[in-house]
Amino acid sequence: MRALRILLIFVVVLGGLFVIADRLAVNFAEDEVADRLKSAENLSSTPDVSINGFPFLTQVVGGSLDDVEVGIENYEAAAGDGGRTIRIDDLQADMKGVEFSGDYSSATAATATGTATIAYDELLKTAKVEPTQIAPGVTANVVGLSDGGNGKIKVAVEATVLGTKLPEPVAVLSTVTVVDGTVRVKADGLPKFAGVNLAENRVRTITDFQQKIDGLPGDIELDKVQAAPDGVEISVKGSDVRLAG
């Protein structure tokens, strides 16, 4: 019985040491992945990286990690031609089946899903905020974006008719979609300014706008989008997503 107790104590101690070693290893690996991702994506701050699953060391031996979560704050994504960027807040991505090279210089996830947010003031930079003539004696411009409820964006349009600025901006409910990596905002109905009927194509030059977004980490892509209280919420997805290398 004494020998059995000693054996059990030894097993418990050994198991505890393995858990400690496993957690130290995973913490080191998370820091390494975060540093490599920061360098590869030219990030201004180090991202949050969490490697899930236990034990970690047996995953390393197998050359594949089950689940890696990545969080990036204030990511500057490419916004089409001209070198412009658009700030994406709180980009969260969940990577599945992450395989890495023998020297750990590169890692690729089989699939990735995630979420991100574009603040309304950031998306507003895409709209026509300078007064634009849409008919003789009528100019208009977008002065604000906000949550319109039920997944819609409320676009506030200010107008001047025959030299007189309307006392209040006209609110336009709009649908937001993603098409080929482009966020598109389209008015559900056309507003009237001081009862003036205007050509639809001229009004839509103000109410409707779009923003191309590409160059996301690991070449993940926009999937779905909808309006929310703090901005436009985006779902992202991808396959064969590069974490590093």
Tab-separated table of C-alpha atoms in Angstrom:
chain	number	residue	atom	x	y	z
A	1	MET	CA	0.000	0.000	0.000
A	2	ARG	CA	2.879	2.370	0.790
A	3	ALA	CA	4.367	1.749	-2.648
A	4	LEU	CA	0.988	2.395	-4.269
A	5	ARG	CA	0.625	5.704	-2.418
A	6	ILE	CA	4.092	6.754	-3.498
A	7	LEU	CA	3.250	5.818	-7.089
A	8	LEU	CA	0.007	7.796	-6.971
A	9	ILE	CA	1.793	10.839	-5.516
A	10	PHE	CA	4.427	10.539	-8.246
A	11	VAL	CA	1.752	10.396	-10.953
A	12	VAL	CA	-0.058	13.417	-9.514
A	13	VAL	CA	3.161	15.435	-9.271
A	14	LEU	CA	4.197	14.394	-12.775
A	15	GLY	CA	0.754	15.325	-14.106
A	16	GLY	CA	0.967	18.707	-12.399
A	17	LEU	CA	4.382	19.366	-13.886
A	18	PHE	CA	3.060	18.419	-17.327
A	19	VAL	CA	0.158	20.849	-16.980
A	20	ILE	CA	2.527	23.623	-15.903
A	21	ALA	CA	4.889	22.874	-18.776
A	22	ASP	CA	1.961	22.750	-21.202
A	23	ARG	CA	0.624	26.138	-20.062
A	24	LEU	CA	4.077	27.736	-20.187
A	25	ALA	CA	4.533	26.394	-23.710
A	26	VAL	CA	1.162	27.670	-24.905
A	27	ASN	CA	1.800	31.123	-23.422
A	28	PHE	CA	5.139	31.289	-25.206
A	29	ALA	CA	3.543	30.142	-28.470
A	30	GLU	CA	0.748	32.743	-28.190
A	31	ASP	CA	3.318	35.505	-27.770
A	32	GLU	CA	5.327	34.246	-30.742
A	33	VAL	CA	2.265	34.057	-33.009
A	34	ALA	CA	1.159	37.538	-31.909
A	35	ASP	CA	4.593	39.008	-32.688
A	36	ARG	CA	4.765	37.315	-36.100
A	37	LEU	CA	1.237	38.455	-36.967
A	38	LYS	CA	2.051	42.029	-35.920
A	39	SER	CA	5.098	42.014	-38.163
A	40	ALA	CA	3.416	40.302	-41.123
A	41	GLU	CA	0.414	42.673	-41.116
A	42	ASN	CA	2.318	45.826	-40.098
A	43	LEU	CA	0.027	46.322	-37.118
A	44	SER	CA	0.424	49.319	-34.839
A	45	SER	CA	-0.196	47.193	-31.735
A	46	THR	CA	0.299	43.563	-30.788
A	47	PRO	CA	-2.858	41.475	-31.376
A	48	ASP	CA	-4.421	39.174	-28.805
A	49	VAL	CA	-3.841	35.498	-29.577
A	50	SER	CA	-5.406	32.574	-27.706
A	51	ILE	CA	-4.533	28.976	-28.541
A	52	ASN	CA	-7.333	26.754	-27.293
A	53	GLY	CA	-7.425	23.046	-26.617
A	54	PHE	CA	-5.590	20.856	-24.119
A	55	PRO	CA	-3.003	19.561	-24.098
A	56	PHE	CA	-1.114	21.999	-26.291
A	57	LEU	CA	2.098	20.006	-26.525
A	58	THR	CA	0.436	17.017	-28.162
A	59	GLN	CA	-1.049	19.375	-30.782
A	60	VAL	CA	2.444	20.695	-31.477
A	61	VAL	CA	3.755	17.173	-31.941
A	62	GLY	CA	0.957	16.555	-34.434
A	63	GLY	CA	1.816	19.714	-36.356
A	64	SER	CA	-1.687	21.176	-36.136
A	65	LEU	CA	-3.588	23.371	-33.668
A	66	ASP	CA	-7.310	22.817	-33.248
A	67	ASP	CA	-8.432	26.369	-32.534
A	68	VAL	CA	-6.664	29.744	-32.513
A	69	GLU	CA	-8.501	32.980	-31.699
A	70	VAL	CA	-7.083	36.318	-32.850
A	71	GLY	CA	-8.208	39.802	-31.804
A	72	ILE	CA	-6.993	42.978	-33.537
A	73	GLU	CA	-7.945	46.515	-32.502
A	74	ASN	CA	-8.059	49.450	-34.943
A	75	TYR	CA	-6.972	47.596	-38.049
A	76	GLU	CA	-6.316	49.851	-41.055
A	77	ALA	CA	-7.725	47.982	-44.063
A	78	ALA	CA	-7.109	49.003	-47.650
A	79	ALA	CA	-10.023	51.015	-49.057
A	80	GLY	CA	-9.640	50.665	-52.802
A	81	ASP	CA	-7.298	52.658	-55.032
A	82	GLY	CA	-5.237	55.661	-53.995
A	83	GLY	CA	-3.684	54.172	-50.872
A	84	ARG	CA	-6.676	55.107	-48.721
A	85	THR	CA	-7.495	53.056	-45.631
A	86	ILE	CA	-10.527	52.522	-43.428
A	87	ARG	CA	-10.323	51.752	-39.721
A	88	ILE	CA	-11.902	48.480	-38.595
A	89	ASP	CA	-12.580	48.190	-34.875
A	90	ASP	CA	-12.375	45.011	-32.829
A	91	LEU	CA	-11.615	42.437	-35.530
A	92	GLN	CA	-12.118	38.981	-33.983
A	93	ALA	CA	-11.263	35.829	-35.926
A	94	ASP	CA	-11.534	32.160	-34.947
A	95	MET	CA	-9.083	29.955	-36.868
A	96	LYS	CA	-9.664	26.210	-37.131
A	97	GLY	CA	-7.146	23.541	-38.124
A	98	VAL	CA	-3.999	25.648	-37.997
A	99	GLU	CA	-1.050	23.792	-39.522
A	100	PHE	CA	2.488	25.110	-39.193
A	101	SER	CA	5.824	24.422	-40.823
A	102	GLY	CA	8.582	22.403	-39.183
A	103	ASP	CA	10.570	25.507	-38.265
A	104	TYR	CA	7.410	27.351	-37.132
A	105	SER	CA	8.086	30.167	-39.630
A	106	SER	CA	4.616	29.899	-41.197
A	107	ALA	CA	1.107	28.877	-40.158
A	108	THR	CA	-2.091	28.445	-42.165
A	109	ALA	CA	-5.653	27.897	-40.911
A	110	ALA	CA	-7.979	25.594	-42.833
A	111	THR	CA	-10.952	27.863	-42.104
A	112	ALA	CA	-11.643	31.139	-40.347
A	113	THR	CA	-14.766	32.977	-39.239
A	114	GLY	CA	-15.085	36.217	-37.348
A	115	THR	CA	-16.642	39.601	-36.769
A	116	ALA	CA	-15.611	43.248	-37.003
A	117	THR	CA	-17.125	46.725	-36.719
A	118	ILE	CA	-16.793	49.845	-38.841
A	119	ALA	CA	-17.825	52.915	-36.864
A	120	TYR	CA	-20.366	55.233	-38.488
A	121	ASP	CA	-17.988	58.192	-38.445
A	122	GLU	CA	-15.453	56.089	-40.338
A	123	LEU	CA	-17.975	54.926	-42.939
A	124	LEU	CA	-19.185	58.529	-43.310
A	125	LYS	CA	-15.858	59.368	-45.000
A	126	THR	CA	-17.087	57.359	-47.990
A	127	ALA	CA	-20.301	59.362	-48.444
A	128	LYS	CA	-20.633	62.730	-50.186
A	129	VAL	CA	-20.243	65.130	-47.297
A	130	GLU	CA	-19.626	68.193	-49.470
A	131	PRO	CA	-22.721	69.951	-50.914
A	132	THR	CA	-23.385	68.660	-54.428
A	133	GLN	CA	-25.863	70.037	-56.946
A	134	ILE	CA	-28.534	67.464	-57.764
A	135	ALA	CA	-30.891	69.811	-59.635
A	136	PRO	CA	-31.022	73.491	-60.562
A	137	GLY	CA	-31.150	75.386	-57.276
A	138	VAL	CA	-30.883	72.229	-55.146
A	139	THR	CA	-27.748	70.963	-53.377
A	140	ALA	CA	-27.483	68.123	-50.876
A	141	ASN	CA	-24.923	66.228	-48.822
A	142	VAL	CA	-24.756	63.524	-46.158
A	143	VAL	CA	-24.162	64.867	-42.658
A	144	GLY	CA	-24.509	61.748	-40.532
A	145	LEU	CA	-25.003	57.994	-40.301
A	146	SER	CA	-26.627	56.097	-37.462
A	147	ASP	CA	-28.528	52.938	-36.557
A	148	GLY	CA	-31.980	52.944	-38.156
A	149	GLY	CA	-33.149	49.734	-36.473
A	150	ASN	CA	-33.874	46.315	-37.968
A	151	GLY	CA	-30.430	46.147	-39.553
A	152	LYS	CA	-30.900	49.421	-41.479
A	153	ILE	CA	-28.700	52.507	-41.628
A	154	LYS	CA	-30.252	55.935	-41.141
A	155	VAL	CA	-28.624	58.396	-43.524
A	156	ALA	CA	-29.092	62.070	-42.606
A	157	VAL	CA	-29.135	64.276	-45.727
A	158	GLU	CA	-28.892	68.044	-45.520
A	159	ALA	CA	-30.285	70.068	-48.431
A	160	THR	CA	-30.388	73.647	-49.648
A	161	VAL	CA	-33.242	74.650	-51.974
A	162	LEU	CA	-33.056	77.955	-53.866
A	163	GLY	CA	-30.491	79.294	-51.433
A	164	THR	CA	-32.394	78.298	-48.297
A	165	LYS	CA	-31.052	75.457	-46.132
A	166	LEU	CA	-33.803	73.179	-44.875
A	167	PRO	CA	-34.206	73.456	-41.086
A	168	GLU	CA	-33.680	69.749	-40.450
A	169	PRO	CA	-31.759	67.013	-42.308
A	170	VAL	CA	-33.931	64.494	-44.116
A	171	ALA	CA	-33.643	60.957	-42.667
A	172	VAL	CA	-33.313	58.161	-45.220
A	173	LEU	CA	-33.504	54.487	-44.201
A	174	SER	CA	-31.030	52.457	-46.199
A	175	THR	CA	-30.073	48.821	-46.673
A	176	VAL	CA	-26.433	47.831	-46.258
A	177	THR	CA	-25.001	44.803	-48.086
A	178	VAL	CA	-21.680	43.255	-49.064
A	179	VAL	CA	-20.945	42.481	-52.720
A	180	ASP	CA	-17.503	41.249	-53.813
A	181	GLY	CA	-15.733	42.768	-50.841
A	182	THR	CA	-17.575	46.092	-51.129
A	183	VAL	CA	-19.915	47.519	-48.479
A	184	ARG	CA	-22.881	49.097	-50.268
A	185	VAL	CA	-25.440	51.478	-48.764
A	186	LYS	CA	-28.634	51.943	-50.806
A	187	ALA	CA	-31.694	54.012	-49.874
A	188	ASP	CA	-34.922	52.036	-49.517
A	189	GLY	CA	-36.920	55.047	-50.685
A	190	LEU	CA	-36.061	58.434	-52.117
A	191	PRO	CA	-36.497	61.597	-50.043
A	192	LYS	CA	-38.180	64.806	-51.182
A	193	PHE	CA	-36.623	68.130	-50.362
A	194	ALA	CA	-39.220	70.844	-49.668
A	195	GLY	CA	-41.693	68.857	-51.770
A	196	VAL	CA	-39.473	69.045	-54.852
A	197	ASN	CA	-39.533	65.941	-57.045
A	198	LEU	CA	-36.060	65.128	-58.323
A	199	ALA	CA	-34.684	62.582	-60.758
A	200	GLU	CA	-33.919	59.311	-58.974
A	201	ASN	CA	-30.431	58.951	-60.407
A	202	ARG	CA	-29.481	62.434	-59.175
A	203	VAL	CA	-30.807	61.835	-55.655
A	204	ARG	CA	-29.019	58.501	-55.416
A	205	THR	CA	-25.695	60.159	-56.141
A	206	ILE	CA	-26.082	61.509	-52.610
A	207	THR	CA	-28.030	58.850	-50.702
A	208	ASP	CA	-26.243	55.785	-52.098
A	209	PHE	CA	-22.545	55.068	-51.672
A	210	GLN	CA	-20.133	52.185	-51.354
A	211	GLN	CA	-16.768	51.340	-49.850
A	212	LYS	CA	-14.333	48.707	-51.090
A	213	ILE	CA	-12.529	46.903	-48.265
A	214	ASP	CA	-9.659	44.540	-48.921
A	215	GLY	CA	-6.280	43.586	-47.541
A	216	LEU	CA	-7.754	42.055	-44.386
A	217	PRO	CA	-5.391	39.867	-42.301
A	218	GLY	CA	-4.641	36.543	-43.964
A	219	ASP	CA	-6.809	37.536	-46.940
A	220	ILE	CA	-10.034	36.833	-45.067
A	221	GLU	CA	-13.074	38.252	-46.837
A	222	LEU	CA	-16.239	40.152	-45.964
A	223	ASP	CA	-19.261	37.860	-45.747
A	224	LYS	CA	-22.294	39.633	-44.269
A	225	VAL	CA	-23.050	43.084	-42.888
A	226	GLN	CA	-25.780	44.877	-40.960
A	227	ALA	CA	-26.286	48.120	-39.094
A	228	ALA	CA	-25.872	48.086	-35.310
A	229	PRO	CA	-25.884	50.720	-32.539
A	230	ASP	CA	-22.151	51.466	-32.677
A	231	GLY	CA	-21.571	51.022	-36.396
A	232	VAL	CA	-21.754	48.518	-39.206
A	233	GLU	CA	-21.191	44.962	-37.977
A	234	ILE	CA	-19.416	42.704	-40.441
A	235	SER	CA	-18.993	38.931	-40.577
A	236	VAL	CA	-15.795	37.666	-42.179
A	237	LYS	CA	-14.739	34.245	-43.378
A	238	GLY	CA	-11.919	32.562	-45.224
A	239	SER	CA	-10.103	29.350	-46.057
A	240	ASP	CA	-6.369	28.618	-46.180
A	241	VAL	CA	-5.847	31.738	-44.065
A	242	ARG	CA	-2.240	32.693	-43.386
A	243	LEU	CA	-1.440	33.539	-39.773
A	244	ALA	CA	2.243	34.001	-40.482
A	245	GLY	CA	4.829	33.355	-43.176
